[in-house]
Coordinates of N, CA and C and ligand atoms in Angstrom, one line a residue:
X1 N -7.5 -6.0 17.0 CA -8.2 -6.4 15.8 C -7.8 -5.4 14.6
X2 N -7.4 -6.1 13.5 CA -6.9 -5.3 12.4 C -8.1 -5.1 11.4
X3 N -8.4 -3.9 11.0 CA -9.4 -3.7 10.0 C -8.9 -3.9 8.6
X4 N -9.7 -4.4 7.7 CA -9.2 -4.7 6.4 C -9.2 -3.4 5.6
X5 N -8.0 -3.2 4.9 CA -7.8 -2.0 4.1 C -7.7 -2.4 2.6
X6 N -8.6 -1.8 1.8 CA -8.5 -2.0 0.3 C -8.0 -0.7 -0.3
X7 N -6.8 -0.8 -0.9 CA -6.2 0.5 -1.4 C -6.0 0.4 -2.9
X8 N -6.4 1.4 -3.6 CA -6.2 1.5 -5.0 C -5.1 2.4 -5.4
X9 N -4.0 1.8 -6.0 CA -2.9 2.6 -6.4 C -3.1 2.9 -7.9
X10 N -3.4 4.1 -8.3 CA -3.7 4.4 -9.7 C -2.5 4.5 -10.5
X11 N -1.3 4.6 -9.9 CA 0.0 4.8 -10.6 C -0.1 6.0 -11.5
X12 N 0.4 5.9 -12.7 CA 0.4 7.1 -13.6 C -0.7 6.8 -14.7
X13 N -2.0 6.7 -14.2 CA -3.1 6.5 -15.0 C -4.2 7.5 -14.8
X14 N -5.1 7.7 -15.7 CA -6.3 8.5 -15.7 C -6.1 10.0 -15.9
X15 N -6.9 10.5 -16.8 CA -7.0 12.0 -16.9 C -8.1 12.5 -16.0
X16 N -8.2 13.8 -15.9 CA -9.1 14.3 -14.8 C -10.5 13.9 -14.9
X17 N -11.1 13.8 -16.1 CA -12.5 13.4 -16.1 C -12.6 11.9 -15.8
X18 N -11.7 11.1 -16.2 CA -11.7 9.7 -15.9 C -11.6 9.5 -14.4
X19 N -10.7 10.3 -13.8 CA -10.6 10.2 -12.3 C -11.9 10.5 -11.6
X20 N -12.5 11.6 -12.1 CA -13.8 12.1 -11.5 C -14.8 11.0 -11.6
X21 N -14.9 10.4 -12.8 CA -16.0 9.3 -13.0 C -15.7 8.1 -12.1
X22 N -14.4 7.8 -12.0 CA -14.1 6.6 -11.2 C -14.5 6.8 -9.7
X23 N -14.2 8.0 -9.2 CA -14.5 8.3 -7.8 C -16.0 8.3 -7.7
X24 N -16.7 8.9 -8.6 CA -18.2 9.0 -8.6 C -18.7 7.5 -8.5
X25 N -18.2 6.7 -9.4 CA -18.6 5.3 -9.4 C -18.4 4.5 -8.1
X26 N -17.2 4.8 -7.5 CA -16.9 4.2 -6.2 C -17.9 4.7 -5.1
X27 N -18.1 6.0 -5.1 CA -19.0 6.5 -4.1 C -20.5 6.0 -4.3
X28 N -20.9 5.8 -5.5 CA -22.2 5.3 -5.8 C -22.4 3.9 -5.3
X29 N -21.3 3.1 -5.3 CA -21.4 1.7 -4.9 C -21.0 1.5 -3.4
X30 N -20.6 2.5 -2.7 CA -20.0 2.4 -1.4 C -20.9 1.7 -0.4
X31 N -22.2 1.9 -0.5 CA -23.2 1.3 0.4 C -23.1 -0.2 0.4
X32 N -22.7 -0.8 -0.7 CA -22.6 -2.2 -0.8 C -21.4 -2.8 -0.1
X33 N -20.4 -2.0 0.2 CA -19.2 -2.4 0.8 C -19.4 -2.5 2.3
X34 N -19.1 -3.6 3.0 CA -19.3 -3.7 4.4 C -18.6 -2.6 5.2
X35 N -19.2 -2.1 6.2 CA -18.7 -0.9 6.9 C -17.4 -1.2 7.5
X36 N -17.0 -2.4 7.8 CA -15.7 -2.7 8.5 C -14.6 -2.7 7.5
X37 N -14.8 -2.5 6.2 CA -13.7 -2.4 5.3 C -13.4 -0.9 5.0
X38 N -12.1 -0.6 5.1 CA -11.6 0.7 4.9 C -11.1 0.8 3.5
X39 N -11.5 1.9 2.8 CA -11.0 2.1 1.4 C -10.0 3.2 1.3
X40 N -9.1 3.1 0.4 CA -8.1 4.1 0.2 C -7.8 4.3 -1.3
X41 N -7.8 5.6 -1.7 CA -7.5 5.9 -3.1 C -6.1 6.6 -3.1
X42 N -5.3 6.2 -4.1 CA -3.9 6.7 -4.2 C -3.7 7.2 -5.6
X43 N -4.3 8.4 -5.9 CA -4.2 8.9 -7.3 C -2.8 9.6 -7.6
X44 N -2.6 9.9 -8.8 CA -1.4 10.8 -9.1 C -1.6 12.1 -8.4
X45 N -0.5 12.7 -8.0 CA -0.5 14.0 -7.2 C -1.5 15.0 -7.8
X46 N -1.5 15.2 -9.1 CA -2.3 16.3 -9.7 C -3.8 16.1 -9.4
X47 N -4.2 14.9 -9.1 CA -5.7 14.6 -8.9 C -6.0 14.6 -7.4
X48 N -5.0 14.7 -6.5 CA -5.3 14.6 -5.1 C -6.4 15.6 -4.6
X49 N -6.2 16.8 -5.0 CA -7.2 17.8 -4.4 C -8.6 17.7 -5.0
X50 N -8.7 17.5 -6.3 CA -10.1 17.2 -6.8 C -10.7 15.9 -6.2
X51 N -9.9 14.9 -6.1 CA -10.5 13.7 -5.5 C -10.8 13.9 -4.0
X52 N -10.0 14.7 -3.3 CA -10.3 15.0 -1.9 C -11.6 15.8 -1.8
X53 N -11.9 16.6 -2.8 CA -13.2 17.4 -2.8 C -14.3 16.4 -3.0
X54 N -14.2 15.5 -3.9 CA -15.3 14.5 -4.1 C -15.5 13.6 -2.9
X55 N -14.4 13.4 -2.1 CA -14.5 12.4 -1.0 C -15.1 13.1 0.2
X56 N -15.4 14.4 0.1 CA -15.8 15.1 1.3 C -17.2 14.6 1.8
X57 N -17.9 13.9 0.9 CA -19.2 13.4 1.4 C -19.2 12.1 2.2
X58 N -18.0 11.6 2.3 CA -17.9 10.3 3.1 C -16.6 10.4 3.9
X59 N -16.6 9.6 5.1 CA -15.4 9.5 5.8 C -14.8 8.1 5.6
X60 N -15.5 7.3 4.8 CA -15.1 5.9 4.6 C -14.0 5.7 3.6
X61 N -13.8 6.7 2.7 CA -12.7 6.5 1.7 C -11.6 7.5 2.0
X62 N -10.4 7.0 2.2 CA -9.3 7.8 2.6 C -8.5 8.1 1.3
X63 N -7.6 9.1 1.5 CA -6.7 9.5 0.3 C -5.3 9.3 0.7
X64 N -4.5 8.9 -0.3 CA -3.1 8.7 -0.1 C -2.2 9.2 -1.2
X65 N -0.9 9.5 -1.0 CA 0.0 9.9 -2.0 C 0.8 8.7 -2.4
X66 N 1.4 8.8 -3.6 CA 2.2 7.6 -4.1 C 3.6 7.6 -3.7
X67 N 4.1 8.8 -3.2 CA 5.5 8.9 -2.7 C 5.6 10.2 -1.9
X68 N 6.7 10.4 -1.3 CA 6.9 11.6 -0.5 C 8.4 11.9 -0.5
X69 N 8.8 13.2 -0.4 CA 10.2 13.5 -0.3 C 10.6 13.6 1.2
X70 N 11.9 13.4 1.5 CA 12.3 13.3 2.9 C 12.5 14.7 3.5
X71 N 12.6 15.7 2.7 CA 12.7 17.1 3.3 C 11.3 17.7 3.4
X72 N 11.2 18.7 4.3 CA 10.0 19.4 4.5 C 9.7 20.4 3.4
X73 N 10.7 21.0 2.9 CA 10.6 22.0 1.7 C 12.0 22.3 1.2
X74 N 12.0 22.9 0.0 CA 13.3 23.3 -0.5 C 13.4 23.1 -2.0
X75 N 14.6 23.2 -2.5 CA 14.9 23.2 -3.9 C 15.0 21.7 -4.4
X76 N 13.8 21.1 -4.5 CA 13.7 19.7 -4.9 C 12.7 19.5 -6.0
X77 N 13.0 20.1 -7.2 CA 12.1 20.1 -8.3 C 11.4 18.8 -8.5
X78 N 10.1 18.8 -8.6 CA 9.2 17.6 -8.9 C 8.8 16.9 -7.6
X79 N 9.4 17.2 -6.5 CA 9.1 16.4 -5.3 C 8.0 17.0 -4.5
X80 N 7.4 16.2 -3.6 CA 6.2 16.6 -2.8 C 6.6 16.2 -1.3
X81 N 6.2 17.2 -0.4 CA 6.6 16.9 1.0 C 5.4 16.3 1.7
X82 N 5.7 15.7 2.9 CA 4.6 15.2 3.7 C 3.6 16.2 4.1
X83 N 4.0 17.4 4.4 CA 3.0 18.4 4.8 C 2.1 18.9 3.6
X84 N 2.7 18.8 2.4 CA 1.9 19.1 1.2 C 0.8 18.0 1.0
X85 N 1.2 16.8 1.2 CA 0.3 15.7 1.1 C -0.9 15.8 2.1
X86 N -0.5 16.2 3.4 CA -1.5 16.4 4.4 C -2.4 17.5 4.0
X87 N -1.8 18.6 3.5 CA -2.6 19.8 3.2 C -3.6 19.5 2.0
X88 N -3.2 18.5 1.2 CA -4.0 18.1 0.0 C -5.1 17.1 0.5
X89 N -5.1 16.7 1.7 CA -6.1 15.8 2.2 C -5.7 14.4 2.4
X90 N -4.4 14.1 2.3 CA -4.0 12.7 2.4 C -3.8 12.3 3.9
X91 N -4.2 11.1 4.2 CA -3.8 10.5 5.5 C -2.7 9.4 5.3
X92 N -2.6 8.9 4.1 CA -1.6 7.8 3.9 C -0.6 8.2 2.8
X93 N 0.5 7.5 2.8 CA 1.4 7.6 1.6 C 2.1 6.3 1.4
X94 N 2.4 5.9 0.2 CA 3.2 4.8 -0.1 C 4.7 5.1 0.0
X95 N 5.5 4.2 0.5 CA 6.9 4.3 0.5 C 7.5 3.0 0.1
X96 N 8.4 3.1 -0.9 CA 9.2 1.9 -1.3 C 8.4 1.0 -2.3
X97 N 7.4 1.6 -3.0 CA 6.7 0.8 -4.0 C 7.8 0.2 -5.0
X98 N 7.5 -1.0 -5.5 CA 8.6 -1.6 -6.3 C 8.9 -0.8 -7.5
X99 N 8.0 0.0 -8.0 CA 8.3 0.9 -9.2 C 9.3 2.0 -8.7
X100 N 9.1 2.5 -7.5 CA 10.1 3.4 -7.0 C 11.5 2.8 -6.9
X101 N 11.5 1.6 -6.4 CA 12.8 0.9 -6.2 C 13.4 0.6 -7.5
X102 N 12.6 0.0 -8.5 CA 13.3 -0.6 -9.6 C 13.2 0.3 -10.9
X103 N 12.3 1.2 -11.0 CA 12.3 2.1 -12.1 C 13.0 3.4 -11.8
X104 N 12.8 3.9 -10.5 CA 13.4 5.2 -10.2 C 14.7 5.1 -9.3
X105 N 15.0 3.8 -8.9 CA 16.2 3.6 -8.2 C 16.3 4.1 -6.7
X106 N 15.1 4.2 -6.1 CA 15.1 4.5 -4.7 C 15.9 3.4 -3.9
X107 N 16.9 3.8 -3.2 CA 17.6 2.8 -2.4 C 17.2 2.8 -0.9
X108 N 17.8 1.9 -0.2 CA 17.3 1.7 1.2 C 17.5 3.0 2.0
X109 N 18.6 3.7 1.8 CA 18.8 4.9 2.6 C 17.7 6.0 2.3
X110 N 17.4 6.1 1.0 CA 16.4 7.0 0.5 C 15.1 6.6 1.1
X111 N 14.8 5.3 1.1 CA 13.5 4.9 1.6 C 13.3 5.1 3.1
X112 N 14.4 4.9 3.8 CA 14.4 5.1 5.3 C 14.1 6.5 5.6
X113 N 14.7 7.4 4.8 CA 14.5 8.9 5.0 C 13.1 9.2 4.7
X114 N 12.6 8.7 3.6 CA 11.2 9.0 3.2 C 10.2 8.5 4.2
X115 N 10.5 7.3 4.7 CA 9.5 6.7 5.7 C 9.5 7.6 7.0
X116 N 10.7 8.0 7.4 CA 10.7 8.8 8.6 C 10.0 10.2 8.4
X117 N 10.2 10.7 7.2 CA 9.6 12.0 6.9 C 8.1 11.9 6.9
X118 N 7.6 10.8 6.4 CA 6.1 10.5 6.3 C 5.6 10.4 7.7
X119 N 6.2 9.6 8.5 CA 5.7 9.4 9.9 C 5.8 10.7 10.7
X120 N 7.0 11.3 10.6 CA 7.1 12.6 11.4 C 6.1 13.6 10.9
X121 N 5.7 13.6 9.6 CA 4.8 14.5 9.1 C 3.3 14.1 9.4
X122 N 3.1 13.1 10.2 CA 1.8 12.8 10.6 C 1.0 11.9 9.7
X123 N 1.7 11.3 8.7 CA 1.0 10.4 7.8 C 1.1 9.0 8.2
X124 N 0.1 8.2 7.7 CA 0.2 6.7 7.9 C 1.0 6.3 6.7
X125 N 2.1 5.5 6.9 CA 2.9 5.1 5.8 C 2.6 3.6 5.4
X126 N 2.6 3.4 4.2 CA 2.4 2.0 3.7 C 3.8 1.6 3.0
X127 N 4.6 0.8 3.8 CA 5.9 0.5 3.3 C 5.8 -0.8 2.5
X128 N 6.3 -0.7 1.2 CA 6.1 -1.9 0.3 C 7.4 -2.7 0.3
X129 N 7.3 -4.0 0.3 CA 8.4 -4.9 0.2 C 8.0 -6.0 -0.8
X130 N 9.0 -6.7 -1.3 CA 8.7 -7.9 -2.2 C 9.9 -8.3 -3.0
X131 N 10.0 -9.6 -3.3 CA 11.1 -10.1 -4.0 C 10.9 -10.2 -5.5
X132 N 12.0 -10.1 -6.2 CA 11.9 -10.3 -7.7 C 11.9 -11.8 -8.0
X133 N 11.5 -12.1 -9.3 CA 11.4 -13.5 -9.6 C 12.6 -14.4 -9.4
X134 N 13.8 -13.8 -9.8 CA 15.0 -14.6 -9.7 C 15.3 -14.8 -8.2
X135 N 15.0 -13.9 -7.4 CA 15.2 -14.0 -5.9 C 14.3 -15.1 -5.4
X136 N 13.1 -15.2 -5.8 CA 12.2 -16.3 -5.4 C 12.7 -17.6 -5.8
X137 N 13.1 -17.7 -7.1 CA 13.6 -18.9 -7.7 C 14.9 -19.4 -7.0
X138 N 15.7 -18.4 -6.5 CA 16.9 -18.8 -5.7 C 16.7 -19.0 -4.2
X139 N 15.4 -19.1 -3.9 CA 15.0 -19.3 -2.5 C 15.5 -18.2 -1.6
X140 N 15.5 -17.0 -2.1 CA 16.0 -15.8 -1.3 C 14.9 -14.9 -0.7
X141 N 13.6 -15.4 -1.0 CA 12.5 -14.5 -0.6 C 12.6 -13.9 0.8
X142 N 12.8 -14.9 1.8 CA 12.8 -14.4 3.2 C 14.0 -13.5 3.5
X143 N 15.1 -13.8 2.9 CA 16.3 -13.0 3.1 C 16.1 -11.6 2.6
X144 N 15.4 -11.5 1.4 CA 15.2 -10.2 0.8 C 14.2 -9.4 1.6
X145 N 13.1 -10.1 2.1 CA 12.2 -9.4 2.9 C 12.8 -8.9 4.2
X146 N 13.6 -9.7 4.8 CA 14.3 -9.4 6.1 C 15.1 -8.1 5.9
X147 N 15.9 -8.1 4.8 CA 16.8 -7.0 4.5 C 15.9 -5.7 4.3
X148 N 14.8 -5.8 3.5 CA 14.0 -4.6 3.2 C 13.4 -4.1 4.5
X149 N 13.1 -5.0 5.5 CA 12.5 -4.5 6.7 C 13.6 -3.9 7.6
X150 N 14.7 -4.6 7.7 CA 15.8 -4.2 8.6 C 16.4 -2.8 8.2
X151 N 16.6 -2.7 6.8 CA 17.3 -1.4 6.4 C 16.4 -0.2 6.6
X152 N 15.1 -0.4 6.6 CA 14.3 0.8 6.6 C 13.5 1.0 7.9
X153 N 13.1 -0.1 8.5 CA 12.3 0.0 9.8 C 13.2 0.1 11.0
X154 N 14.4 -0.3 10.9 CA 15.3 -0.4 12.1 C 15.3 0.9 12.9
X155 N 15.0 0.7 14.2 CA 15.1 1.9 15.1 C 13.8 2.7 15.2
X156 N 12.7 2.3 14.5 CA 11.4 3.0 14.7 C 10.9 2.7 16.1
X157 N 10.2 3.6 16.6 CA 9.6 3.4 18.0 C 8.2 2.9 17.9
X158 N 7.7 2.5 19.0 CA 6.3 1.9 19.1 C 5.2 2.8 18.5
X159 N 5.4 4.1 18.8 CA 4.3 5.0 18.4 C 4.4 5.1 16.9
X160 N 5.6 5.1 16.3 CA 5.7 5.2 14.8 C 5.1 3.9 14.2
X161 N 5.4 2.8 14.8 CA 4.9 1.5 14.3 C 3.4 1.5 14.2
X162 N 2.8 2.2 15.1 CA 1.3 2.2 15.1 C 0.7 2.9 13.8
X163 N 1.6 3.7 13.2 CA 1.1 4.4 11.9 C 1.7 3.7 10.7
X164 N 2.2 2.5 10.8 CA 2.8 1.8 9.7 C 2.0 0.6 9.2
X165 N 1.8 0.6 7.9 CA 1.2 -0.6 7.3 C 2.3 -1.2 6.4
X166 N 2.4 -2.5 6.3 CA 3.3 -3.1 5.3 C 2.5 -3.6 4.1
X167 N 3.1 -3.6 2.9 CA 2.5 -4.2 1.8 C 3.5 -5.2 1.2
X168 N 3.1 -6.4 1.1 CA 3.9 -7.4 0.4 C 3.5 -7.5 -1.0
X169 N 4.4 -7.0 -1.9 CA 4.1 -7.1 -3.3 C 5.2 -7.8 -4.1
X170 N 5.1 -9.1 -4.3 CA 6.1 -9.8 -5.0 C 6.2 -9.2 -6.4
X171 N 7.4 -8.8 -6.8 CA 7.6 -8.0 -8.0 C 7.1 -8.8 -9.2
X172 N 7.2 -10.1 -9.2 CA 6.8 -11.0 -10.3 C 5.3 -11.0 -10.5
X173 N 4.6 -10.6 -9.5 CA 3.1 -10.6 -9.5 C 2.5 -9.3 -9.9
X174 N 3.3 -8.2 -10.0 CA 2.8 -6.9 -10.2 C 2.5 -6.6 -11.7
X175 N 1.3 -6.4 -12.1 CA 0.9 -6.1 -13.4 C 1.1 -7.2 -14.4
X176 N 1.3 -8.5 -13.9 CA 1.6 -9.6 -14.8 C 0.4 -10.5 -14.9
X177 N -0.6 -10.4 -14.1 CA -1.8 -11.3 -14.1 C -1.4 -12.6 -13.3
X178 N -0.2 -12.6 -12.8 CA 0.3 -13.8 -12.1 C 0.3 -13.5 -10.6
X179 N -0.9 -13.9 -10.0 CA -1.0 -13.6 -8.5 C -0.2 -14.6 -7.7
X180 N 0.3 -14.3 -6.6 CA 0.8 -15.3 -5.7 C -0.4 -16.1 -5.2
X181 N -0.2 -17.4 -5.1 CA -1.3 -18.2 -4.5 C -1.5 -17.7 -3.1
X182 N -2.7 -18.0 -2.6 CA -3.0 -17.5 -1.2 C -2.0 -18.1 -0.2
X183 N -1.5 -19.4 -0.5 CA -0.5 -20.0 0.4 C 0.8 -19.3 0.4
X184 N 1.3 -19.0 -0.8 CA 2.5 -18.3 -1.0 C 2.5 -16.9 -0.3
X185 N 1.4 -16.2 -0.5 CA 1.2 -14.9 0.1 C 1.2 -15.0 1.6
X186 N 0.4 -16.0 2.1 CA 0.3 -16.1 3.6 C 1.6 -16.4 4.2
X187 N 2.4 -17.3 3.5 CA 3.7 -17.6 4.0 C 4.6 -16.4 4.2
X188 N 4.6 -15.6 3.2 CA 5.4 -14.4 3.2 C 4.9 -13.4 4.3
X189 N 3.6 -13.3 4.4 CA 3.0 -12.4 5.4 C 3.3 -12.9 6.8
X190 N 3.2 -14.2 7.0 CA 3.5 -14.7 8.3 C 4.9 -14.5 8.7
X191 N 5.8 -14.6 7.7 CA 7.2 -14.4 7.9 C 7.4 -12.9 8.3
X192 N 6.8 -12.0 7.6 CA 7.0 -10.6 8.0 C 6.5 -10.3 9.4
X193 N 5.3 -10.9 9.8 CA 4.8 -10.7 11.1 C 5.7 -11.3 12.2
X194 N 6.3 -12.4 11.9 CA 7.3 -13.0 12.8 C 8.5 -12.0 13.1
X195 N 9.0 -11.5 11.9 CA 10.1 -10.6 12.0 C 9.7 -9.3 12.8
X196 N 8.5 -8.8 12.6 CA 8.1 -7.6 13.3 C 8.0 -8.0 14.8
X197 N 7.6 -9.2 15.1 CA 7.4 -9.6 16.5 C 8.8 -9.6 17.2
X198 N 9.8 -10.2 16.4 CA 11.2 -10.2 17.0 C 11.8 -8.9 17.2
X199 N 11.5 -8.0 16.3 CA 12.1 -6.6 16.3 C 11.3 -5.7 17.3
X200 N 10.0 -5.8 17.2 CA 9.2 -4.7 17.9 C 8.3 -5.3 19.0
X201 N 8.2 -6.6 19.2 CA 7.4 -7.2 20.2 C 6.0 -7.7 19.6
X202 N 5.4 -8.7 20.3 CA 4.2 -9.3 19.8 C 3.1 -8.3 19.7
X203 N 3.0 -7.3 20.6 CA 1.8 -6.4 20.6 C 1.8 -5.6 19.4
X204 N 3.0 -5.0 19.0 CA 3.1 -4.2 17.8 C 2.9 -5.1 16.6
X205 N 3.5 -6.3 16.5 CA 3.4 -7.1 15.3 C 1.9 -7.5 15.1
X206 N 1.2 -7.7 16.1 CA -0.2 -8.1 15.9 C -1.1 -7.0 15.5
X207 N -0.6 -5.7 15.6 CA -1.4 -4.6 15.2 C -1.1 -4.1 13.8
X208 N 0.1 -4.4 13.3 CA 0.5 -3.8 12.0 C -0.3 -4.6 10.9
X209 N -0.9 -3.8 10.0 CA -1.6 -4.4 8.9 C -0.6 -4.8 7.8
X210 N -0.8 -5.9 7.2 CA 0.0 -6.3 6.1 C -0.9 -6.6 4.9
X211 N -0.7 -5.7 3.9 CA -1.6 -5.8 2.6 C -0.9 -6.7 1.6
X212 N -1.6 -7.4 0.8 CA -1.0 -8.1 -0.3 C -1.3 -7.3 -1.6
X213 N -0.3 -7.2 -2.5 CA -0.4 -6.6 -3.8 C 0.2 -7.4 -4.9
X214 N -0.4 -7.4 -6.0 CA 0.1 -8.1 -7.2 C -1.0 -8.8 -7.9
X215 N -1.6 -8.2 -8.9 CA -2.6 -8.8 -9.7 C -3.8 -9.2 -8.9
X216 N -4.2 -8.4 -7.9 CA -5.4 -8.7 -7.2 C -6.6 -8.3 -8.0
X217 N -7.6 -9.2 -8.1 CA -8.8 -9.0 -9.0 C -10.0 -9.5 -8.1
X218 N -11.2 -9.1 -8.6 CA -12.4 -9.5 -7.8 C -12.5 -11.0 -7.6
X219 N -12.0 -11.8 -8.6 CA -12.2 -13.2 -8.5 C -11.1 -13.9 -7.7
X220 N -10.0 -13.2 -7.4 CA -9.0 -13.9 -6.5 C -8.9 -13.3 -5.1
X221 N -9.6 -12.2 -4.9 CA -9.4 -11.4 -3.7 C -10.0 -12.1 -2.4
X222 N -11.1 -12.8 -2.6 CA -11.7 -13.5 -1.4 C -10.7 -14.4 -0.7
X223 N -10.1 -15.3 -1.6 CA -9.2 -16.3 -1.0 C -8.0 -15.7 -0.4
X224 N -7.5 -14.6 -1.0 CA -6.3 -13.9 -0.4 C -6.7 -13.3 0.9
X225 N -7.8 -12.6 0.9 CA -8.2 -11.9 2.1 C -8.6 -12.8 3.3
X226 N -8.9 -14.1 2.9 CA -9.2 -15.0 4.0 C -8.0 -15.5 4.7
X227 N -6.8 -15.2 4.3 CA -5.6 -15.7 5.0 C -5.4 -15.0 6.3
X228 N -4.9 -15.7 7.3 CA -4.8 -15.1 8.6 C -4.0 -13.8 8.7
X229 N -2.9 -13.8 7.9 CA -2.0 -12.6 8.0 C -2.2 -11.6 6.9
X230 N -3.2 -11.8 6.1 CA -3.5 -10.8 5.0 C -4.6 -9.9 5.4
X231 N -4.2 -8.6 5.6 CA -5.2 -7.6 6.2 C -5.7 -6.6 5.2
X232 N -5.6 -7.0 3.9 CA -6.1 -6.1 2.9 C -5.3 -6.2 1.6
X233 N -5.6 -5.3 0.6 CA -5.0 -5.5 -0.7 C -4.6 -4.1 -1.2
X234 N -3.4 -4.1 -1.9 CA -3.0 -2.9 -2.6 C -3.1 -3.3 -4.1
X235 N -4.1 -2.6 -4.7 CA -4.6 -3.0 -6.0 C -4.1 -2.0 -7.0
X236 N -3.5 -2.4 -8.1 CA -3.1 -1.5 -9.2 C -4.2 -1.5 -10.3
X237 N -4.0 -2.3 -11.3 CA -4.9 -2.3 -12.5 C -6.4 -2.4 -12.2
X238 N -6.7 -3.3 -11.3 CA -8.2 -3.5 -11.0 C -8.8 -2.3 -10.2
X239 N -7.9 -1.4 -9.8 CA -8.5 -0.2 -9.0 C -8.9 0.9 -10.0
X240 N -8.7 0.7 -11.3 CA -9.0 1.8 -12.2 C -10.4 1.7 -12.8
X241 N -11.2 0.7 -12.3 CA -12.6 0.7 -12.7 C -13.4 0.5 -11.4
X242 N -14.5 1.3 -11.3 CA -15.2 1.3 -10.0 C -15.7 -0.1 -9.7
X243 N -16.3 -0.9 -10.7 CA -16.9 -2.2 -10.4 C -15.8 -3.2 -9.9
X244 N -14.7 -3.2 -10.5 CA -13.7 -4.2 -10.1 C -13.1 -3.8 -8.7
X245 N -12.9 -2.5 -8.5 CA -12.4 -2.0 -7.2 C -13.4 -2.4 -6.1
X246 N -14.7 -2.1 -6.3 CA -15.8 -2.4 -5.4 C -15.9 -3.9 -5.2
X247 N -15.7 -4.6 -6.3 CA -15.8 -6.1 -6.2 C -14.7 -6.7 -5.3
X248 N -13.5 -6.1 -5.3 CA -12.4 -6.5 -4.4 C -12.8 -6.1 -3.0
X249 N -13.3 -4.9 -2.8 CA -13.7 -4.4 -1.5 C -14.7 -5.2 -0.8
X250 N -15.6 -5.8 -1.7 CA -16.7 -6.7 -1.1 C -16.3 -8.1 -1.0
X251 N -15.2 -8.5 -1.6 CA -14.8 -9.9 -1.8 C -14.7 -10.6 -0.4
X252 N -15.4 -11.8 -0.4 CA -15.3 -12.6 0.8 C -16.0 -12.1 2.0
X253 N -16.8 -11.1 1.9 CA -17.4 -10.5 3.1 C -18.9 -11.0 3.2
X254 N -19.3 -11.8 2.2 CA -20.6 -12.4 2.3 C -21.6 -11.6 1.4
X255 N -21.2 -10.4 0.9 CA -22.1 -9.7 0.0 C -21.4 -9.7 -1.4
X256 N -22.2 -9.7 -2.4 CA -21.6 -9.6 -3.8 C -22.5 -8.9 -4.7
Ligands
13P301 P1 -1.4 -4.7 -10.1 O1 -2.6 -4.9 -9.3 O2 -1.7 -4.0 -11.4 O3 -0.6 -6.0 -10.3 O4 -0.4 -3.7 -9.3 C1 -0.1 -4.0 -8.0 C2 0.6 -2.8 -7.5 O5 1.7 -2.6 -7.8 C3 -0.2 -2.0 -6.5 O6 0.7 -1.1 -5.9

């Protein structure tokens, strides 16, 4: 049974006081979120430790980093290691977010190294995949997803796969207000799960959570989360306000 995970990726947003208020608001509304939903906050690195301190009063909200370097330590100015993330209170880390791929140029080899470092460092990794608009229009979506899985997950063992979450984030839906329809998202998620089953077996494939990301809002979350292969949401813009993040966390659960 896969528990639903609602993750808020703050990207490069919020100053310290804004971050503090946001976490305070989420904690204040937490009792309204059904207990079977797991929440995850992914702030900029500089706010990880203050957010971790605020989260000490609950075990329901986890903390994650937005990226990780592949080496344990060394002369890598600006980079953060898996052990630093753990030390700061993180259980999770994003790998391969589309902004890392398309703005910072992280390639498949880099992402494979980052993913292995995250898993070896004891973190749960959320590996992000997704096609660009031109690739969807050229009917290349499945081929792109296959390649993104193959290049980075190839050779992982069963134990490592247990600490892996996938996030399907179609690039054309990120920050555009243009959400994938629940049917389009479900199709992509089902495809990813089929590929996982072929590569790692049915048992592994049925355990891996696959989150959807791309303009998730309180009013479209219920329909997305109702899809068989959608196990949660990776939320950008709507995670920056407590009410909308909580609204997504509660969506479709029978409470509102
Ligand atoms: P938006 O929810 O702002 O579209 O961002 C999605 C995303 O990239 C989450 O990682």
